[in-house]
Amino acid sequence: MSLSAPTAASLQGASSDLTSNTRPDVRLEVSGGRRLSGELRVSGAKNSALVLMTASLLSRDTLRLRNVPPLTDITAMGEILAALGVRVTRSGETLDLDGETIIQAAPPYELVNTLRASFFCIGPLLARMGTAQVPLPGGCQIGSRPVVEHVKGLKTLGATVTIEHGVVTASLPGGARRLSGGHIHLDCPSVGATETLMMAAVLAEGETVIDNAALEPEVVDLAGLLIAMGARIQGAGTPTITISGVARLHGADYAVIPDRIEAGTLLLAAAITRSTLKVGSIIPEHLGAVLTKLEEAGCTLQPEGDGLLISASSIRALDLRTMPFPGFPTDLQAPFMSLLATADGIGTSLVVETIFENRLQHVAELQRMGASIRLQGNTACIEGVPRLSAAPVRGTDLRASAAMVLAGLAAEGTTTVRGLEFLDRGYAGLEHKLNAVGACIRRISDAA
Ligand code: EPZ
């Protein structure tokens, strides 16, 4: 039975059965060897929308977010905020989040457990309610994902923090009505820690400085929203962010930035099929290192309207190393590896994953498709092959699933991709978008 990918309406209507557990029998059948042509548009950024939604906990007024992608992770975050008392309404790609009444400061474990980003709620909840109990997010497929920097930073802002039975409890010391500003130095430029601590500090008494802050565009987008809500923040996008606390924040109407990781994935779809394609709604500065690597691989890129026109005829081998922004994003390491597995001519590519300790599981699946890849610790050594061959493969995490779809586009035959419970968390109707420019991808399930 052919199924349509989750859309805004279906997520709104049927979120309960499609939140973060797209049924395991659901799979994609990707017919390979077709050129793509035409125009695609990038949706709003998952990793920005998720954290911007948690900012609704900081104000009694309503927050309107536009350009919010129809993803299962967004629905999950909406359910977590609703459990805390936020009234969440959605109309198409616009979300209204009314945080007038927060009824509790402890998001339910069963909801938090499905979504790591929900841990970011600890910052705004503590700032607003003076206390927060949030389950530890724990590790995931790609690594241990500690929250040491988040906790250390909250303590620097004067909170008492304990971790018992898998729950982090942060509260203001006796008698204090607000957090107090402080100087936080992050041992690593963690995106989540920077965002969580920025949200905690905006309502603190006095000034907070976050040193070695993350520079990612999603951090800058969050600062943009908080400033639109009345916060006083300087230096977002630089290693040192300064926040002068205010007594309260008001509502805002704000548009989420385009998803740079989805943009990179769609550009790679053109490259791996040796096609010419227009990808709209791209902010090139958000993709600097990726565009450089695409050009190094032999693609041509031209600005066109609010996006880029990419053309590829042959692909060269190259080396890449994942790094915090503005370095090459770890979230595009797997999709880019699919491209390098099809590199033409002689030459070896080296891909080094430096951010997450367990983010090379897609290598075994690409090898199943005939890719020539040798692994050495966190380094993959790749020789391009003339043609990948279709096989049944499984995406082991969100970006690995996207890498499998890309490999399927280039492979000989029809590739069956499983692991859509991951794909649907971060890509809004990927197969619809690709089919609209000439791909042939069907979503299949065994259900009668
Ligand atoms: C965000 O995760 C993104 N998720 C991830 O995207 C992305 O891969 C990551 O940033 C890096 O760019 C969201 O925004 C929801 P980090 P986050 O804290 O904030 C270590 C995707 O595919 N670290 O910057 O959890 C950590 O172990 C997802 O969309 C500590 O050591 O990432 C990792 O090695 C996957 N101690 C590195 O820092 C800490 O206290 C980067 O993690 C915190 C982090």
Short mmCIF file of C-alpha atoms and ligand atoms in Angstrom, two decimals:
data_model
loop_
_atom_site.label_atom_id
_atom_site.label_comp_id
_atom_site.label_asym_id
_atom_site.label_seq_id
_atom_site.Cartn_x
_atom_site.Cartn_y
_atom_site.Cartn_z
CA MET A 1 0.00 0.00 0.00
CA SER A 2 1.47 3.36 -0.98
CA LEU A 3 1.63 5.84 1.93
CA SER A 4 2.21 9.59 1.78
CA ALA A 5 4.99 11.10 3.90
CA PRO A 6 3.84 13.00 7.00
CA THR A 7 2.48 16.48 6.05
CA ALA A 8 1.52 19.42 8.27
CA ALA A 9 -2.15 18.36 8.21
CA SER A 10 -1.46 14.69 8.93
CA LEU A 11 0.98 15.62 11.73
CA GLN A 12 -1.66 17.91 13.24
CA GLY A 13 -4.42 15.29 12.84
CA ALA A 14 -2.70 12.02 13.50
CA SER A 15 0.40 13.00 15.46
CA SER A 16 -0.23 10.25 17.97
CA ASP A 17 0.63 7.44 15.53
CA LEU A 18 3.25 9.27 13.54
CA THR A 19 5.18 11.20 16.20
CA SER A 20 8.57 9.55 16.48
CA ASN A 21 7.71 6.02 15.61
CA THR A 22 6.95 5.72 11.94
CA ARG A 23 6.06 2.04 11.76
CA PRO A 24 9.12 -0.21 11.18
CA ASP A 25 7.57 -1.93 8.16
CA VAL A 26 7.32 1.35 6.35
CA ARG A 27 10.17 1.66 3.85
CA LEU A 28 11.18 3.54 0.75
CA GLU A 29 11.82 1.92 -2.63
CA VAL A 30 14.30 4.11 -4.48
CA SER A 31 14.76 3.45 -8.21
CA GLY A 32 18.25 4.52 -9.13
CA GLY A 33 19.93 5.99 -12.19
CA ARG A 34 17.64 8.93 -12.95
CA ARG A 35 18.80 12.50 -13.54
CA LEU A 36 17.01 15.20 -11.61
CA SER A 37 15.94 18.60 -12.94
CA GLY A 38 13.82 21.54 -11.85
CA GLU A 39 13.53 23.37 -8.54
CA LEU A 40 13.31 22.28 -4.90
CA ARG A 41 12.68 24.42 -1.82
CA VAL A 42 14.21 23.99 1.61
CA SER A 43 11.91 23.86 4.66
CA GLY A 44 12.47 25.58 8.00
CA ALA A 45 15.34 24.33 10.16
CA LYS A 46 14.51 21.45 12.53
CA ASN A 47 17.40 22.23 14.87
CA SER A 48 16.32 25.84 15.13
CA ALA A 49 12.55 25.33 15.37
CA LEU A 50 12.93 22.82 18.21
CA VAL A 51 14.85 25.18 20.47
CA LEU A 52 12.81 28.25 19.46
CA MET A 53 9.67 26.39 20.55
CA THR A 54 11.14 25.96 24.06
CA ALA A 55 11.60 29.74 24.29
CA SER A 56 7.80 29.96 24.62
CA LEU A 57 8.31 28.88 28.26
CA LEU A 58 10.03 32.22 28.94
CA SER A 59 7.00 34.49 28.43
CA ARG A 60 3.33 34.75 29.44
CA ASP A 61 2.55 36.10 25.97
CA THR A 62 1.99 34.16 22.75
CA LEU A 63 4.90 33.34 20.48
CA ARG A 64 4.15 32.91 16.77
CA LEU A 65 6.73 30.89 14.85
CA ARG A 66 6.59 30.75 11.06
CA ASN A 67 8.34 28.42 8.57
CA VAL A 68 8.15 25.52 11.07
CA PRO A 69 8.81 22.22 9.22
CA PRO A 70 6.19 19.41 9.38
CA LEU A 71 8.36 16.87 11.19
CA THR A 72 7.68 14.20 13.80
CA ASP A 73 10.25 15.82 16.15
CA ILE A 74 8.29 19.09 16.03
CA THR A 75 5.10 17.27 16.97
CA ALA A 76 6.94 15.56 19.84
CA MET A 77 8.23 18.91 21.14
CA GLY A 78 4.71 20.34 20.86
CA GLU A 79 3.42 17.48 23.02
CA ILE A 80 6.14 18.09 25.62
CA LEU A 81 5.34 21.82 25.83
CA ALA A 82 1.62 21.07 26.00
CA ALA A 83 2.27 18.75 28.95
CA LEU A 84 3.94 21.71 30.68
CA GLY A 85 0.90 23.92 30.04
CA VAL A 86 1.80 25.73 26.79
CA ARG A 87 -1.17 25.97 24.42
CA VAL A 88 0.20 24.83 21.04
CA THR A 89 -1.80 25.41 17.86
CA ARG A 90 -0.61 24.80 14.38
CA SER A 91 -1.84 26.08 11.05
CA GLY A 92 0.26 24.89 8.14
CA GLU A 93 3.85 25.89 8.88
CA THR A 94 2.86 28.44 11.56
CA LEU A 95 2.83 27.57 15.26
CA ASP A 96 1.24 29.63 18.01
CA LEU A 97 2.68 28.88 21.44
CA ASP A 98 0.82 30.47 24.34
CA GLY A 99 2.91 30.20 27.51
CA GLU A 100 0.56 32.16 29.77
CA THR A 101 0.07 29.33 32.22
CA ILE A 102 2.83 26.82 32.96
CA ILE A 103 1.26 24.06 35.05
CA GLN A 104 4.37 22.07 35.92
CA ALA A 105 8.16 22.21 35.67
CA ALA A 106 8.73 18.51 35.02
CA PRO A 107 8.20 17.26 31.43
CA PRO A 108 6.97 13.63 31.40
CA TYR A 109 9.74 11.03 31.00
CA GLU A 110 7.93 9.07 28.28
CA LEU A 111 7.78 12.19 26.09
CA VAL A 112 11.29 13.47 26.86
CA ASN A 113 12.70 10.05 26.19
CA THR A 114 11.76 10.32 22.51
CA LEU A 115 13.45 13.66 21.94
CA ARG A 116 16.94 14.70 23.14
CA ALA A 117 16.32 18.37 22.36
CA SER A 118 13.66 18.43 25.07
CA PHE A 119 16.48 18.68 27.61
CA PHE A 120 16.97 22.28 26.44
CA CYS A 121 13.69 23.05 28.32
CA ILE A 122 15.64 23.01 31.58
CA GLY A 123 17.00 26.52 30.92
CA PRO A 124 13.75 28.41 30.24
CA LEU A 125 11.79 26.38 32.83
CA LEU A 126 14.30 27.21 35.58
CA ALA A 127 14.38 30.88 34.53
CA ARG A 128 10.56 31.14 34.51
CA MET A 129 9.50 28.80 37.30
CA GLY A 130 12.58 28.90 39.57
CA THR A 131 12.79 25.11 39.34
CA ALA A 132 12.93 22.38 36.71
CA GLN A 133 13.06 18.57 36.79
CA VAL A 134 14.08 17.16 33.43
CA PRO A 135 15.08 13.56 32.74
CA LEU A 136 18.64 13.07 31.50
CA PRO A 137 18.43 12.65 27.73
CA GLY A 138 20.97 9.79 27.75
CA GLY A 139 22.97 8.66 24.76
CA CYS A 140 21.71 7.89 21.23
CA GLN A 141 22.82 5.99 18.12
CA ILE A 142 25.58 8.48 17.35
CA GLY A 143 27.19 8.94 20.76
CA SER A 144 27.01 9.38 24.53
CA ARG A 145 25.79 13.01 24.23
CA PRO A 146 26.64 14.27 27.77
CA VAL A 147 25.01 17.41 29.27
CA VAL A 148 27.90 18.28 31.59
CA GLU A 149 28.32 21.80 30.17
CA HIS A 150 24.59 22.58 30.52
CA VAL A 151 24.63 21.57 34.21
CA LYS A 152 27.93 23.35 34.98
CA GLY A 153 26.59 26.53 33.38
CA LEU A 154 23.34 26.47 35.37
CA LYS A 155 25.36 26.14 38.56
CA THR A 156 27.41 29.18 37.54
CA LEU A 157 24.13 31.10 37.28
CA GLY A 158 23.44 30.25 40.91
CA ALA A 159 21.21 27.20 40.54
CA THR A 160 21.40 24.18 42.78
CA VAL A 161 21.54 21.13 40.53
CA THR A 162 21.20 17.48 41.53
CA ILE A 163 20.99 14.36 39.39
CA GLU A 164 19.07 11.47 40.93
CA HIS A 165 17.26 8.51 39.40
CA GLY A 166 18.05 9.80 35.92
CA VAL A 167 16.43 13.20 36.55
CA VAL A 168 18.24 16.54 36.63
CA THR A 169 16.66 18.86 39.23
CA ALA A 170 17.71 22.50 39.04
CA SER A 171 16.35 25.09 41.44
CA LEU A 172 17.03 28.56 42.76
CA PRO A 173 18.75 28.60 46.15
CA GLY A 174 16.43 29.42 49.11
CA GLY A 175 14.96 32.94 48.92
CA ALA A 176 16.30 33.75 45.46
CA ARG A 177 13.65 34.88 42.98
CA ARG A 178 15.89 34.91 39.87
CA LEU A 179 19.11 33.33 38.62
CA SER A 180 22.12 35.59 38.91
CA GLY A 181 24.39 36.46 35.99
CA GLY A 182 27.84 34.88 35.85
CA HIS A 183 30.86 34.07 33.67
CA ILE A 184 30.51 30.70 31.95
CA HIS A 185 33.39 29.11 30.04
CA LEU A 186 32.32 26.09 27.99
CA ASP A 187 34.93 23.34 27.72
CA CYS A 188 33.55 22.54 24.27
CA PRO A 189 31.41 24.80 22.00
CA SER A 190 28.27 22.73 22.60
CA VAL A 191 25.25 23.93 20.58
CA GLY A 192 22.75 22.66 23.13
CA ALA A 193 24.62 24.04 26.14
CA THR A 194 24.96 27.49 24.52
CA GLU A 195 21.24 27.57 23.69
CA THR A 196 20.09 26.26 27.11
CA LEU A 197 22.28 28.73 29.03
CA MET A 198 21.33 31.66 26.81
CA MET A 199 17.66 30.97 27.62
CA ALA A 200 18.42 30.65 31.35
CA ALA A 201 20.41 33.90 31.43
CA VAL A 202 17.92 36.21 29.65
CA LEU A 203 15.75 36.48 32.81
CA ALA A 204 18.67 36.41 35.30
CA GLU A 205 19.66 39.27 37.54
CA GLY A 206 22.70 41.02 36.03
CA GLU A 207 25.09 40.14 33.22
CA THR A 208 26.12 36.71 31.93
CA VAL A 209 29.04 36.00 29.62
CA ILE A 210 29.26 32.68 27.76
CA ASP A 211 32.80 32.03 26.55
CA ASN A 212 33.69 29.45 23.88
CA ALA A 213 30.06 29.57 22.79
CA ALA A 214 28.82 27.62 19.76
CA LEU A 215 28.70 29.67 16.52
CA GLU A 216 26.04 27.65 14.70
CA PRO A 217 23.35 29.58 12.73
CA GLU A 218 20.71 27.96 14.97
CA VAL A 219 22.30 29.66 18.02
CA VAL A 220 22.13 33.00 16.20
CA ASP A 221 18.50 32.32 15.24
CA LEU A 222 17.61 31.68 18.88
CA ALA A 223 19.30 34.92 19.92
CA GLY A 224 17.34 36.69 17.17
CA LEU A 225 14.07 35.39 18.58
CA LEU A 226 14.98 36.19 22.21
CA ILE A 227 15.92 39.75 21.20
CA ALA A 228 12.58 40.03 19.38
CA MET A 229 10.98 38.99 22.73
CA GLY A 230 12.80 41.82 24.53
CA ALA A 231 16.04 40.12 25.62
CA ARG A 232 19.37 41.95 25.66
CA ILE A 233 21.99 39.79 23.95
CA GLN A 234 25.23 40.67 22.18
CA GLY A 235 27.78 38.56 20.35
CA ALA A 236 25.65 35.62 19.17
CA GLY A 237 27.58 34.00 16.35
CA THR A 238 30.90 34.87 18.02
CA PRO A 239 32.76 32.84 20.70
CA THR A 240 31.68 35.31 23.42
CA ILE A 241 27.99 35.99 24.06
CA THR A 242 26.96 38.66 26.60
CA ILE A 243 23.43 38.65 28.06
CA SER A 244 22.04 41.41 30.29
CA GLY A 245 19.11 39.93 32.17
CA VAL A 246 15.65 41.55 32.02
CA ALA A 247 12.62 41.16 34.32
CA ARG A 248 10.27 39.75 31.70
CA LEU A 249 9.96 38.90 28.02
CA HIS A 250 7.01 39.56 25.71
CA GLY A 251 5.60 37.65 22.75
CA ALA A 252 6.93 37.83 19.19
CA ASP A 253 6.19 36.83 15.59
CA TYR A 254 9.30 35.18 14.15
CA ALA A 255 10.30 33.11 11.13
CA VAL A 256 12.63 30.11 11.53
CA ILE A 257 15.74 30.09 9.28
CA PRO A 258 15.91 27.61 6.38
CA ASP A 259 17.36 24.18 7.20
CA ARG A 260 21.02 24.22 6.11
CA ILE A 261 21.33 20.46 6.62
CA GLU A 262 18.31 19.72 4.43
CA ALA A 263 19.72 22.21 1.88
CA GLY A 264 23.03 20.34 1.87
CA THR A 265 21.23 17.02 1.44
CA LEU A 266 19.23 18.30 -1.57
CA LEU A 267 22.37 19.76 -3.18
CA LEU A 268 24.01 16.35 -2.69
CA ALA A 269 21.02 14.71 -4.43
CA ALA A 270 21.89 16.76 -7.52
CA ALA A 271 25.60 15.96 -7.24
CA ILE A 272 25.16 12.20 -6.76
CA THR A 273 22.84 11.96 -9.79
CA ARG A 274 25.16 14.22 -11.82
CA SER A 275 22.25 16.61 -12.37
CA THR A 276 21.54 20.33 -12.66
CA LEU A 277 19.07 21.54 -10.05
CA LYS A 278 17.87 24.76 -8.45
CA VAL A 279 17.56 24.58 -4.65
CA GLY A 280 15.63 27.55 -3.25
CA SER A 281 15.50 29.17 0.22
CA ILE A 282 19.20 28.80 1.05
CA ILE A 283 21.39 31.19 3.09
CA PRO A 284 24.85 30.49 1.55
CA GLU A 285 26.73 31.77 4.64
CA HIS A 286 25.10 28.95 6.62
CA LEU A 287 26.64 26.38 4.28
CA GLY A 288 30.12 27.84 3.65
CA ALA A 289 32.22 24.72 4.28
CA VAL A 290 29.73 22.48 2.48
CA LEU A 291 29.66 24.62 -0.67
CA THR A 292 33.45 24.72 -0.68
CA LYS A 293 33.60 20.92 -0.56
CA LEU A 294 30.97 20.57 -3.30
CA GLU A 295 33.05 22.82 -5.54
CA GLU A 296 36.22 20.94 -4.60
CA ALA A 297 34.40 17.76 -5.68
CA GLY A 298 33.75 19.29 -9.09
CA CYS A 299 30.25 20.80 -8.77
CA THR A 300 29.49 24.28 -10.05
CA LEU A 301 27.33 26.51 -7.87
CA GLN A 302 25.68 29.76 -8.91
CA PRO A 303 23.44 32.03 -6.89
CA GLU A 304 19.93 32.09 -8.34
CA GLY A 305 17.03 33.95 -6.73
CA ASP A 306 16.92 33.03 -3.03
CA GLY A 307 18.85 29.85 -3.65
CA LEU A 308 21.58 28.10 -5.64
CA LEU A 309 21.81 26.40 -9.02
CA ILE A 310 24.06 23.34 -8.78
CA SER A 311 25.48 21.34 -11.70
CA ALA A 312 27.56 18.21 -11.53
CA SER A 313 28.96 16.04 -14.32
CA SER A 314 31.83 14.21 -12.61
CA ILE A 315 32.89 13.97 -8.98
CA ARG A 316 36.47 14.06 -7.63
CA ALA A 317 37.71 12.39 -4.44
CA LEU A 318 38.55 14.71 -1.52
CA ASP A 319 39.23 14.80 2.21
CA LEU A 320 36.89 16.23 4.81
CA ARG A 321 36.87 16.52 8.58
CA THR A 322 33.76 17.37 10.57
CA MET A 323 34.11 20.40 12.87
CA PRO A 324 31.93 22.82 14.84
CA PHE A 325 30.52 25.67 12.69
CA PRO A 326 31.89 27.25 10.50
CA GLY A 327 33.68 23.95 9.88
CA PHE A 328 32.09 21.06 7.93
CA PRO A 329 28.89 19.96 9.75
CA THR A 330 28.82 16.47 11.23
CA ASP A 331 25.14 16.25 10.16
CA LEU A 332 26.20 16.17 6.49
CA GLN A 333 29.07 13.71 6.93
CA ALA A 334 26.99 10.62 6.05
CA PRO A 335 25.18 12.18 3.05
CA PHE A 336 28.49 13.51 1.69
CA MET A 337 30.07 10.07 2.11
CA SER A 338 27.42 8.60 -0.19
CA LEU A 339 28.60 11.05 -2.85
CA LEU A 340 32.27 10.22 -2.34
CA ALA A 341 31.46 6.51 -2.71
CA THR A 342 30.51 7.33 -6.32
CA ALA A 343 33.56 9.54 -7.10
CA ASP A 344 34.84 9.17 -10.65
CA GLY A 345 38.41 8.36 -11.73
CA ILE A 346 41.21 7.48 -9.38
CA GLY A 347 41.85 8.97 -5.95
CA THR A 348 40.99 8.21 -2.37
CA SER A 349 38.75 10.28 -0.09
CA LEU A 350 39.33 10.52 3.66
CA VAL A 351 36.39 11.40 5.92
CA VAL A 352 37.18 12.07 9.59
CA GLU A 353 34.29 12.34 12.10
CA THR A 354 35.50 14.43 15.06
CA ILE A 355 32.23 15.44 16.77
CA PHE A 356 30.42 12.19 17.61
CA GLU A 357 32.13 8.97 18.59
CA ASN A 358 29.70 6.58 16.88
CA ARG A 359 28.59 8.25 13.67
CA LEU A 360 29.99 5.95 10.99
CA GLN A 361 27.41 3.15 11.10
CA HIS A 362 26.24 3.99 7.57
CA VAL A 363 29.56 2.66 6.22
CA ALA A 364 28.43 -0.97 6.57
CA GLU A 365 25.19 -0.19 4.72
CA LEU A 366 27.06 1.59 1.90
CA GLN A 367 29.42 -1.40 1.67
CA ARG A 368 26.30 -3.57 1.25
CA MET A 369 25.63 -1.44 -1.88
CA GLY A 370 29.09 -2.18 -3.21
CA ALA A 371 30.90 0.90 -1.88
CA SER A 372 34.65 0.54 -1.35
CA ILE A 373 35.22 1.94 2.15
CA ARG A 374 37.74 1.00 4.84
CA LEU A 375 37.24 2.16 8.40
CA GLN A 376 40.03 3.06 10.82
CA GLY A 377 38.66 4.40 14.11
CA ASN A 378 36.82 7.63 13.27
CA THR A 379 38.26 7.77 9.74
CA ALA A 380 36.75 6.32 6.58
CA CYS A 381 38.95 5.75 3.55
CA ILE A 382 36.82 5.73 0.36
CA GLU A 383 37.60 4.70 -3.23
CA GLY A 384 34.90 5.72 -5.71
CA VAL A 385 33.22 2.85 -7.60
CA PRO A 386 31.77 3.10 -11.16
CA ARG A 387 28.28 2.22 -9.89
CA LEU A 388 26.66 1.35 -6.56
CA SER A 389 24.26 -1.58 -6.69
CA ALA A 390 20.80 -1.61 -5.12
CA ALA A 391 20.34 -3.57 -1.87
CA PRO A 392 18.06 -3.63 1.17
CA VAL A 393 19.62 -1.14 3.62
CA ARG A 394 18.74 0.46 6.93
CA GLY A 395 19.37 3.99 8.14
CA THR A 396 20.73 3.76 11.70
CA ASP A 397 20.09 7.41 12.54
CA LEU A 398 18.55 10.50 10.95
CA ARG A 399 21.41 11.53 8.66
CA ALA A 400 22.42 7.94 7.88
CA SER A 401 18.87 7.40 6.56
CA ALA A 402 19.24 10.38 4.24
CA ALA A 403 22.60 8.99 3.07
CA MET A 404 20.87 5.73 2.13
CA VAL A 405 18.25 7.56 0.05
CA LEU A 406 21.00 9.47 -1.79
CA ALA A 407 22.97 6.26 -2.46
CA GLY A 408 19.75 4.68 -3.76
CA LEU A 409 19.33 7.54 -6.26
CA ALA A 410 22.71 6.65 -7.78
CA ALA A 411 22.54 2.87 -7.54
CA GLU A 412 21.75 0.33 -10.26
CA GLY A 413 18.28 -1.11 -9.52
CA THR A 414 15.77 -0.42 -6.75
CA THR A 415 17.11 0.10 -3.22
CA THR A 416 14.86 -0.61 -0.21
CA VAL A 417 15.55 1.84 2.63
CA ARG A 418 14.34 1.13 6.15
CA GLY A 419 14.80 3.28 9.26
CA LEU A 420 12.23 5.90 8.23
CA GLU A 421 11.43 6.44 11.92
CA PHE A 422 14.68 8.38 11.83
CA LEU A 423 14.29 10.02 8.41
CA ASP A 424 10.85 11.48 9.21
CA ARG A 425 12.27 13.18 12.28
CA GLY A 426 14.38 15.53 10.21
CA TYR A 427 13.21 15.63 6.58
CA ALA A 428 9.81 16.98 5.61
CA GLY A 429 8.49 14.73 2.79
CA LEU A 430 11.92 14.07 1.30
CA GLU A 431 10.61 11.59 -1.29
CA HIS A 432 7.90 14.04 -2.42
CA LYS A 433 10.46 16.75 -2.98
CA LEU A 434 12.80 14.44 -4.91
CA ASN A 435 9.96 12.88 -6.96
CA ALA A 436 8.92 16.41 -7.97
CA VAL A 437 12.27 16.82 -9.77
CA GLY A 438 12.37 13.43 -11.46
CA ALA A 439 13.27 10.81 -8.85
CA CYS A 440 11.19 7.65 -8.46
CA ILE A 441 10.75 6.88 -4.77
CA ARG A 442 7.76 5.04 -3.30
CA ARG A 443 6.85 4.72 0.38
CA ILE A 444 5.68 1.19 1.04
CA SER A 445 4.25 -0.70 4.00
CA ASP A 446 3.16 -4.27 4.62
CA ALA A 447 0.04 -3.10 6.44
CA ALA A 448 -3.10 -4.27 4.62
C1 EPZ B 1 23.07 19.72 18.08
O1 EPZ B 1 23.14 18.68 19.05
C2 EPZ B 1 22.16 19.19 16.96
N1 EPZ B 1 20.87 18.84 17.51
C3 EPZ B 1 22.79 17.96 16.33
O2 EPZ B 1 22.00 17.57 15.20
C4 EPZ B 1 24.18 18.31 15.79
O3 EPZ B 1 24.80 17.16 15.31
C5 EPZ B 1 25.03 18.90 16.94
O4 EPZ B 1 24.38 20.03 17.54
C6 EPZ B 1 26.39 19.37 16.46
O5 EPZ B 1 26.27 20.29 15.44
C7 EPZ B 1 19.97 19.83 17.79
O6 EPZ B 1 20.20 20.99 17.63
C8 EPZ B 1 18.64 19.38 18.30
P1 EPZ B 1 26.54 19.47 20.99
P2 EPZ B 1 23.75 18.94 20.52
O7 EPZ B 1 26.14 19.66 22.41
O8 EPZ B 1 23.43 20.30 20.96
C9 EPZ B 1 30.01 17.09 23.19
C10 EPZ B 1 20.83 16.10 13.76
O9 EPZ B 1 21.24 15.20 13.01
N2 EPZ B 1 29.47 17.60 24.47
O10 EPZ B 1 27.03 20.65 20.23
O11 EPZ B 1 23.33 17.81 21.37
C11 EPZ B 1 29.10 16.04 22.55
O12 EPZ B 1 29.29 14.77 23.10
C12 EPZ B 1 21.39 16.26 15.19
O13 EPZ B 1 19.96 16.93 13.44
C13 EPZ B 1 30.19 17.36 25.63
O14 EPZ B 1 31.23 16.72 25.60
O15 EPZ B 1 25.32 18.81 20.19
C14 EPZ B 1 29.50 16.11 21.10
O16 EPZ B 1 30.60 15.31 20.90
C15 EPZ B 1 22.26 15.13 15.58
N3 EPZ B 1 29.66 17.84 26.81
C16 EPZ B 1 29.85 17.59 20.92
O17 EPZ B 1 30.06 18.13 22.23
C17 EPZ B 1 28.48 18.51 26.87
O18 EPZ B 1 28.05 18.90 27.96
C18 EPZ B 1 28.80 18.40 20.20
O19 EPZ B 1 27.60 18.27 20.91
C19 EPZ B 1 27.78 18.75 25.66
C20 EPZ B 1 28.30 18.28 24.47
#
